[in-house]
Amino acid sequence: MPILTPFLPETASADGQDAIVEGFVAAQESVGRALYPHQEEALLAIAAGDHVIAATPTGSGKTTIAYAALFAAMARGERSYYTAPIKALVSEKFFDLVGQFGAENVGMMTGDSSVNHDAPIIVCTAEILANHALRDGPASDVGLAVMDEFHYYGDPQRGWAWQVPLVELPDCQFVLMSATLGDVSFFVEDLTERTARDVSVIDDAPRPVPLDFRWSLEPLPDTISTILQDRDSPVYIVHFTQKDALEQAQALLGQKILSGEEKERIREIIGDFRFSKGFGQILSRLVREGIGVHHAGMLPKYRRLVEKLAQSGLLRIICGTDTLGVGINVPIRTVLLTGLVKFDGSRSRLLNAREFHQIAGRAGRAGFDTIGHVVVQAPTWTIEFERERAKHRAREEAGAAPNNAKKRKKEPKPRIPDGAVTWSEANMTKLVENGPEALRPHLKITAGMALALISRPGDAVAAGRHLIMTSHQTRTQKLKLLRDALAILKGLRDAEIIEVLAEPDHLGRRIVLTSDLQLDFTMNQPLAPFAIAMIDTLDEESSTLTMDTVSILEAILEDPRQILLAQQNAAKGELLAELKADGVEYTERMAQLDEVTWPKPLEEDLEAALEIYARTRPWVRVEDLSPKSVVREIHETGQTFSEFVQRYGLQRSEGVVLRYLSDAYQALRRTIPQDLRTEELEDLIEWLGVLVRGIDSSLLDEWEALSHPEDVEADGASEIRPSSPRGLSAQTKVLRTMVRAAMWQRVEHFAFEREQRLAELDGAAGWDRARWAEAMDSYYDTYDDVGIDGPARSPQLLQITEESKLWRIRQVLADPEDNHDWAIEAELDLEATDEAGEPVLAITHVGDLADR
């Protein structure tokens, strides 16, 4: 039963403020909670209609302040939004709020998915609220917005999304929250002047669980052992690369961390949770030993499992990156930072004060600990130096060191690796003592923002001018933004995305989208207008039309660096093997390898076209173009998600692959105008959507269960693990496409005698390299080659017999004599396919059909 909704005031009245306060206090008392003084202060201000800026320490109860705000909005009959910076936090808060207000009252939007979007409370990313503010402006129905982790306002890339609602929603009541806001006087003055509401600043809350800070000169394994021996776990070990986090977790296997009883409890919580191959199997071993891994490269279902186990107190150690610093609610007693240096995308640098306090603030949780510990690990070269110096001093004290001045100068010095950024205890002390830096505004104008403004009733140009000229930017920045906005409008008009009307339409708009665009059309990539113009020039009769369309869209998406580098390394490895086999000399091999990169379809055509396009559009950044082939490769080769991850060794970065595929799906679905879509492209978009949904449907599945509690056993409400509402087997059209592609992938490998690649696909089912090689030898004793041209792909050569629980598949090989007497046969297990979210094929026969 929801905690808060039973205590909502029944009717609005003159004493509505008092009723809101009394109802919320009563709800907290019903679960044994009493408000802290600063929470009560915030509740009174919210009930009075004031803005609230909650700049309070981590663990001081900002979540309760958010509950109070959403409770007040519901009591007043207002729609409210709760924003968070990352999708993982959005999903956590969504399920949290469902428990407080009931599934029917809470919806969620992340850009990838939307559930219950008409609910009175919406949990979303900051960008979703910002786009809503751009589309609706002052006419918006948002009565209250809670913006969590508001320090993201200062993020150079994403900060615009935290600024836009403040500028465009003058009638909205704001609750801005973060443990690391710094000086907020600017926001107090701006909100007061802009909205004529008072602003209450809550910044004097004591931290319920104090922190202590320690500098460790022990080697990392010894530091971890000390923490465990001192019973200061759970400990979050912060690394600054995903690779280091996983390696550290695996290095801890074998230590006795949990008792047998605790391991059994973990097994019960895990239940029938599905761990996929690769990283999933590694994580399964780790969590069963009380060790977690947490970073942005993981699939959402794995992060949620780690968070769930951590909240149960059964994970003694979690190895991860600084992603846990972004508000995830996990009880941690000790934060152990393996360093104070991070790579920010362009260079390695020391953490700033805000970053340090965001991470350190995770230590110690009210109700769990009386004190939180923050341990900073010294660099390995500092630890070694201190050991050598201690030995040197011991020799001096024992009289064993030389007395002459020349030799005394040889006292050891730190051996810092070339190019390394070092850190010291003094750096730690400075970070502890310094408050967060002042937040700086970052507004930008993109094609997507322009489209949102155009969809708003009224004059879009005036709306854009208002957004820019009343923003928080300097005058110089505002003038540049105005120029950017006008240039973007010109580009949209030239690309025939928008048209200018002679007279305003019924909504008072002179600028509108062209009529043949889909309702949810958007352009989230800077080069989207260029991409649409390029797609419009493609030959409609070309056999590669669909794949070229995909390649153009992929070229404007943000680069998934881990995937591209893995593709490049694989290409280099394959070329190196060929060059060695051909006896090419070392120098020539290296020269050829230096030219290898990841696949870049249409690179020359796209670059040449963009150069011409940019001549009349000086705002276009040619560096935003980045040809690549991820979706295209998966579709053309018939790889499943798991096979693609395995092929390129991306087990640590499955989440990166999923995010890229999801972004590509959204771009294909929402950016390509309807008049440029073919039936084949529509099929591909459907296929990609099913692929993304099958990889990790945990969030939507969990919401389905919460929305239909009658389907959950009464005694199992706290452990919801439903199956997918619509399994892959029910989507036969897409499944046939996947099966066809998977079988063709095997035909191509067979044709090029890639027995190792075939073994990677089917080795687990008994078809190892030797077995495939034997089948190839038998075939090539009879025929010289396998056809892979157009006729070889004929639908008549693929036979699928669909039964209730099993599909029987036969892919006939195109032999040079057209006898069609050889085939690769397989079975598709439908139940296993639904469980895995991707086709589960088992090869049953490769050979002459007469041998069946």
mmCIF file with all atom_site columns, C-alpha atoms in Angstrom, residues 501-616:
data_model
loop_
_atom_site.group_PDB
_atom_site.id
_atom_site.type_symbol
_atom_site.label_atom_id
_atom_site.label_alt_id
_atom_site.label_comp_id
_atom_site.label_asym_id
_atom_site.label_entity_id
_atom_site.label_seq_id
_atom_site.pdbx_PDB_ins_code
_atom_site.Cartn_x
_atom_site.Cartn_y
_atom_site.Cartn_z
_atom_site.occupancy
_atom_site.B_iso_or_equiv
_atom_site.pdbx_formal_charge
_atom_site.auth_seq_id
_atom_site.auth_comp_id
_atom_site.auth_asym_id
_atom_site.auth_atom_id
_atom_site.pdbx_PDB_model_num
ATOM 1   C CA . LEU A 1 501 ? 3.564  30.622  -43.441 1.00 0.00 ? 501 LEU A CA 1
ATOM 2   C CA . ALA A 1 502 ? 2.212  33.762  -45.073 1.00 0.00 ? 502 ALA A CA 1
ATOM 3   C CA . GLU A 1 503 ? -0.324 34.118  -42.244 1.00 0.00 ? 503 GLU A CA 1
ATOM 4   C CA . PRO A 1 504 ? -0.281 32.751  -38.669 1.00 0.00 ? 504 PRO A CA 1
ATOM 5   C CA . ASP A 1 505 ? -2.063 29.416  -38.201 1.00 0.00 ? 505 ASP A CA 1
ATOM 6   C CA . HIS A 1 506 ? -4.796 28.748  -35.616 1.00 0.00 ? 506 HIS A CA 1
ATOM 7   C CA . LEU A 1 507 ? -2.120 28.569  -32.883 1.00 0.00 ? 507 LEU A CA 1
ATOM 8   C CA . GLY A 1 508 ? -0.580 31.873  -33.889 1.00 0.00 ? 508 GLY A CA 1
ATOM 9   C CA . ARG A 1 509 ? 2.504  30.247  -35.475 1.00 0.00 ? 509 ARG A CA 1
ATOM 10  C CA . ARG A 1 510 ? 4.240  31.619  -38.554 1.00 0.00 ? 510 ARG A CA 1
ATOM 11  C CA . ILE A 1 511 ? 6.915  28.882  -38.526 1.00 0.00 ? 511 ILE A CA 1
ATOM 12  C CA . VAL A 1 512 ? 5.706  25.268  -38.535 1.00 0.00 ? 512 VAL A CA 1
ATOM 13  C CA . LEU A 1 513 ? 7.014  21.780  -39.253 1.00 0.00 ? 513 LEU A CA 1
ATOM 14  C CA . THR A 1 514 ? 6.316  20.497  -42.730 1.00 0.00 ? 514 THR A CA 1
ATOM 15  C CA . SER A 1 515 ? 3.163  18.416  -42.838 1.00 0.00 ? 515 SER A CA 1
ATOM 16  C CA . ASP A 1 516 ? 4.722  15.067  -43.784 1.00 0.00 ? 516 ASP A CA 1
ATOM 17  C CA . LEU A 1 517 ? 6.758  14.666  -40.583 1.00 0.00 ? 517 LEU A CA 1
ATOM 18  C CA . GLN A 1 518 ? 5.791  12.151  -37.916 1.00 0.00 ? 518 GLN A CA 1
ATOM 19  C CA . LEU A 1 519 ? 4.182  13.456  -34.732 1.00 0.00 ? 519 LEU A CA 1
ATOM 20  C CA . ASP A 1 520 ? 7.203  12.658  -32.547 1.00 0.00 ? 520 ASP A CA 1
ATOM 21  C CA . PHE A 1 521 ? 9.751  14.012  -35.029 1.00 0.00 ? 521 PHE A CA 1
ATOM 22  C CA . THR A 1 522 ? 12.820 15.475  -33.343 1.00 0.00 ? 522 THR A CA 1
ATOM 23  C CA . MET A 1 523 ? 16.458 16.257  -34.077 1.00 0.00 ? 523 MET A CA 1
ATOM 24  C CA . ASN A 1 524 ? 18.760 15.607  -31.140 1.00 0.00 ? 524 ASN A CA 1
ATOM 25  C CA . GLN A 1 525 ? 21.964 15.567  -33.192 1.00 0.00 ? 525 GLN A CA 1
ATOM 26  C CA . PRO A 1 526 ? 23.619 18.764  -34.478 1.00 0.00 ? 526 PRO A CA 1
ATOM 27  C CA . LEU A 1 527 ? 24.019 17.364  -37.995 1.00 0.00 ? 527 LEU A CA 1
ATOM 28  C CA . ALA A 1 528 ? 20.475 15.979  -38.253 1.00 0.00 ? 528 ALA A CA 1
ATOM 29  C CA . PRO A 1 529 ? 19.434 18.483  -40.982 1.00 0.00 ? 529 PRO A CA 1
ATOM 30  C CA . PHE A 1 530 ? 22.475 17.467  -43.034 1.00 0.00 ? 530 PHE A CA 1
ATOM 31  C CA . ALA A 1 531 ? 21.666 13.773  -42.542 1.00 0.00 ? 531 ALA A CA 1
ATOM 32  C CA . ILE A 1 532 ? 18.095 14.256  -43.773 1.00 0.00 ? 532 ILE A CA 1
ATOM 33  C CA . ALA A 1 533 ? 19.361 16.166  -46.816 1.00 0.00 ? 533 ALA A CA 1
ATOM 34  C CA . MET A 1 534 ? 21.818 13.335  -47.566 1.00 0.00 ? 534 MET A CA 1
ATOM 35  C CA . ILE A 1 535 ? 19.194 10.605  -47.213 1.00 0.00 ? 535 ILE A CA 1
ATOM 36  C CA . ASP A 1 536 ? 17.001 12.542  -49.625 1.00 0.00 ? 536 ASP A CA 1
ATOM 37  C CA . THR A 1 537 ? 19.733 12.278  -52.307 1.00 0.00 ? 537 THR A CA 1
ATOM 38  C CA . LEU A 1 538 ? 20.053 8.466   -52.132 1.00 0.00 ? 538 LEU A CA 1
ATOM 39  C CA . ASP A 1 539 ? 19.004 6.386   -55.108 1.00 0.00 ? 539 ASP A CA 1
ATOM 40  C CA . GLU A 1 540 ? 15.607 4.890   -54.306 1.00 0.00 ? 540 GLU A CA 1
ATOM 41  C CA . GLU A 1 541 ? 16.361 1.903   -56.538 1.00 0.00 ? 541 GLU A CA 1
ATOM 42  C CA . SER A 1 542 ? 19.690 1.091   -54.864 1.00 0.00 ? 542 SER A CA 1
ATOM 43  C CA . SER A 1 543 ? 19.978 -2.340  -53.240 1.00 0.00 ? 543 SER A CA 1
ATOM 44  C CA . THR A 1 544 ? 21.881 -0.673  -50.366 1.00 0.00 ? 544 THR A CA 1
ATOM 45  C CA . LEU A 1 545 ? 19.334 2.117   -49.772 1.00 0.00 ? 545 LEU A CA 1
ATOM 46  C CA . THR A 1 546 ? 18.315 0.924   -46.297 1.00 0.00 ? 546 THR A CA 1
ATOM 47  C CA . MET A 1 547 ? 21.834 0.214   -45.093 1.00 0.00 ? 547 MET A CA 1
ATOM 48  C CA . ASP A 1 548 ? 23.111 3.532   -46.486 1.00 0.00 ? 548 ASP A CA 1
ATOM 49  C CA . THR A 1 549 ? 20.313 5.325   -44.646 1.00 0.00 ? 549 THR A CA 1
ATOM 50  C CA . VAL A 1 550 ? 21.433 3.626   -41.450 1.00 0.00 ? 550 VAL A CA 1
ATOM 51  C CA . SER A 1 551 ? 25.055 4.606   -42.099 1.00 0.00 ? 551 SER A CA 1
ATOM 52  C CA . ILE A 1 552 ? 24.141 8.271   -42.597 1.00 0.00 ? 552 ILE A CA 1
ATOM 53  C CA . LEU A 1 553 ? 22.269 8.296   -39.274 1.00 0.00 ? 553 LEU A CA 1
ATOM 54  C CA . GLU A 1 554 ? 25.103 6.490   -37.490 1.00 0.00 ? 554 GLU A CA 1
ATOM 55  C CA . ALA A 1 555 ? 27.560 9.089   -38.818 1.00 0.00 ? 555 ALA A CA 1
ATOM 56  C CA . ILE A 1 556 ? 25.847 11.877  -36.838 1.00 0.00 ? 556 ILE A CA 1
ATOM 57  C CA . LEU A 1 557 ? 25.516 9.968   -33.554 1.00 0.00 ? 557 LEU A CA 1
ATOM 58  C CA . GLU A 1 558 ? 27.938 10.460  -30.693 1.00 0.00 ? 558 GLU A CA 1
ATOM 59  C CA . ASP A 1 559 ? 30.884 8.071   -30.889 1.00 0.00 ? 559 ASP A CA 1
ATOM 60  C CA . PRO A 1 560 ? 30.822 5.040   -28.567 1.00 0.00 ? 560 PRO A CA 1
ATOM 61  C CA . ARG A 1 561 ? 34.607 5.058   -28.217 1.00 0.00 ? 561 ARG A CA 1
ATOM 62  C CA . GLN A 1 562 ? 34.910 1.648   -26.534 1.00 0.00 ? 562 GLN A CA 1
ATOM 63  C CA . ILE A 1 563 ? 33.043 -0.026  -29.407 1.00 0.00 ? 563 ILE A CA 1
ATOM 64  C CA . LEU A 1 564 ? 34.941 1.753   -32.160 1.00 0.00 ? 564 LEU A CA 1
ATOM 65  C CA . LEU A 1 565 ? 38.350 1.031   -30.666 1.00 0.00 ? 565 LEU A CA 1
ATOM 66  C CA . ALA A 1 566 ? 37.383 -2.631  -30.236 1.00 0.00 ? 566 ALA A CA 1
ATOM 67  C CA . GLN A 1 567 ? 36.344 -2.796  -33.902 1.00 0.00 ? 567 GLN A CA 1
ATOM 68  C CA . GLN A 1 568 ? 39.627 -1.174  -34.905 1.00 0.00 ? 568 GLN A CA 1
ATOM 69  C CA . ASN A 1 569 ? 41.677 -3.605  -32.817 1.00 0.00 ? 569 ASN A CA 1
ATOM 70  C CA . ALA A 1 570 ? 39.794 -6.581  -34.290 1.00 0.00 ? 570 ALA A CA 1
ATOM 71  C CA . ALA A 1 571 ? 40.378 -5.308  -37.832 1.00 0.00 ? 571 ALA A CA 1
ATOM 72  C CA . LYS A 1 572 ? 44.079 -4.870  -37.101 1.00 0.00 ? 572 LYS A CA 1
ATOM 73  C CA . GLY A 1 573 ? 44.294 -8.373  -35.667 1.00 0.00 ? 573 GLY A CA 1
ATOM 74  C CA . GLU A 1 574 ? 42.658 -9.938  -38.708 1.00 0.00 ? 574 GLU A CA 1
ATOM 75  C CA . LEU A 1 575 ? 44.845 -7.955  -41.141 1.00 0.00 ? 575 LEU A CA 1
ATOM 76  C CA . LEU A 1 576 ? 47.994 -8.814  -39.191 1.00 0.00 ? 576 LEU A CA 1
ATOM 77  C CA . ALA A 1 577 ? 47.183 -12.519 -39.415 1.00 0.00 ? 577 ALA A CA 1
ATOM 78  C CA . GLU A 1 578 ? 46.664 -12.219 -43.177 1.00 0.00 ? 578 GLU A CA 1
ATOM 79  C CA . LEU A 1 579 ? 49.881 -10.246 -43.696 1.00 0.00 ? 579 LEU A CA 1
ATOM 80  C CA . LYS A 1 580 ? 51.910 -12.744 -41.692 1.00 0.00 ? 580 LYS A CA 1
ATOM 81  C CA . ALA A 1 581 ? 50.397 -15.623 -43.628 1.00 0.00 ? 581 ALA A CA 1
ATOM 82  C CA . ASP A 1 582 ? 51.332 -13.866 -46.875 1.00 0.00 ? 582 ASP A CA 1
ATOM 83  C CA . GLY A 1 583 ? 54.916 -13.332 -45.656 1.00 0.00 ? 583 GLY A CA 1
ATOM 84  C CA . VAL A 1 584 ? 54.771 -9.504  -45.741 1.00 0.00 ? 584 VAL A CA 1
ATOM 85  C CA . GLU A 1 585 ? 57.814 -7.910  -44.111 1.00 0.00 ? 585 GLU A CA 1
ATOM 86  C CA . TYR A 1 586 ? 57.541 -6.282  -40.686 1.00 0.00 ? 586 TYR A CA 1
ATOM 87  C CA . THR A 1 587 ? 57.995 -2.674  -41.851 1.00 0.00 ? 587 THR A CA 1
ATOM 88  C CA . GLU A 1 588 ? 55.320 -3.025  -44.520 1.00 0.00 ? 588 GLU A CA 1
ATOM 89  C CA . ARG A 1 589 ? 53.000 -4.765  -42.031 1.00 0.00 ? 589 ARG A CA 1
ATOM 90  C CA . MET A 1 590 ? 53.306 -1.893  -39.579 1.00 0.00 ? 590 MET A CA 1
ATOM 91  C CA . ALA A 1 591 ? 52.683 0.667   -42.317 1.00 0.00 ? 591 ALA A CA 1
ATOM 92  C CA . GLN A 1 592 ? 49.496 -1.079  -43.378 1.00 0.00 ? 592 GLN A CA 1
ATOM 93  C CA . LEU A 1 593 ? 48.311 -1.570  -39.800 1.00 0.00 ? 593 LEU A CA 1
ATOM 94  C CA . ASP A 1 594 ? 48.709 2.162   -39.089 1.00 0.00 ? 594 ASP A CA 1
ATOM 95  C CA . GLU A 1 595 ? 46.057 2.862   -41.713 1.00 0.00 ? 595 GLU A CA 1
ATOM 96  C CA . VAL A 1 596 ? 43.473 0.520   -40.204 1.00 0.00 ? 596 VAL A CA 1
ATOM 97  C CA . THR A 1 597 ? 40.534 2.040   -38.363 1.00 0.00 ? 597 THR A CA 1
ATOM 98  C CA . TRP A 1 598 ? 36.979 0.987   -37.508 1.00 0.00 ? 598 TRP A CA 1
ATOM 99  C CA . PRO A 1 599 ? 34.497 0.563   -40.394 1.00 0.00 ? 599 PRO A CA 1
ATOM 100 C CA . LYS A 1 600 ? 33.422 3.923   -41.858 1.00 0.00 ? 600 LYS A CA 1
ATOM 101 C CA . PRO A 1 601 ? 30.749 3.361   -44.516 1.00 0.00 ? 601 PRO A CA 1
ATOM 102 C CA . LEU A 1 602 ? 30.218 6.244   -46.973 1.00 0.00 ? 602 LEU A CA 1
ATOM 103 C CA . GLU A 1 603 ? 33.066 8.198   -45.364 1.00 0.00 ? 603 GLU A CA 1
ATOM 104 C CA . GLU A 1 604 ? 34.319 9.920   -48.528 1.00 0.00 ? 604 GLU A CA 1
ATOM 105 C CA . ASP A 1 605 ? 30.832 10.726  -49.830 1.00 0.00 ? 605 ASP A CA 1
ATOM 106 C CA . LEU A 1 606 ? 29.689 12.113  -46.479 1.00 0.00 ? 606 LEU A CA 1
ATOM 107 C CA . GLU A 1 607 ? 32.781 14.238  -45.936 1.00 0.00 ? 607 GLU A CA 1
ATOM 108 C CA . ALA A 1 608 ? 32.611 15.684  -49.453 1.00 0.00 ? 608 ALA A CA 1
ATOM 109 C CA . ALA A 1 609 ? 28.911 16.461  -49.109 1.00 0.00 ? 609 ALA A CA 1
ATOM 110 C CA . LEU A 1 610 ? 29.343 18.051  -45.686 1.00 0.00 ? 610 LEU A CA 1
ATOM 111 C CA . GLU A 1 611 ? 32.139 20.269  -46.972 1.00 0.00 ? 611 GLU A CA 1
ATOM 112 C CA . ILE A 1 612 ? 29.764 21.676  -49.612 1.00 0.00 ? 612 ILE A CA 1
ATOM 113 C CA . TYR A 1 613 ? 26.853 21.853  -47.136 1.00 0.00 ? 613 TYR A CA 1
ATOM 114 C CA . ALA A 1 614 ? 28.954 23.786  -44.606 1.00 0.00 ? 614 ALA A CA 1
ATOM 115 C CA . ARG A 1 615 ? 30.034 26.486  -47.083 1.00 0.00 ? 615 ARG A CA 1
ATOM 116 C CA . THR A 1 616 ? 26.682 28.214  -46.788 1.00 0.00 ? 616 THR A CA 1
#
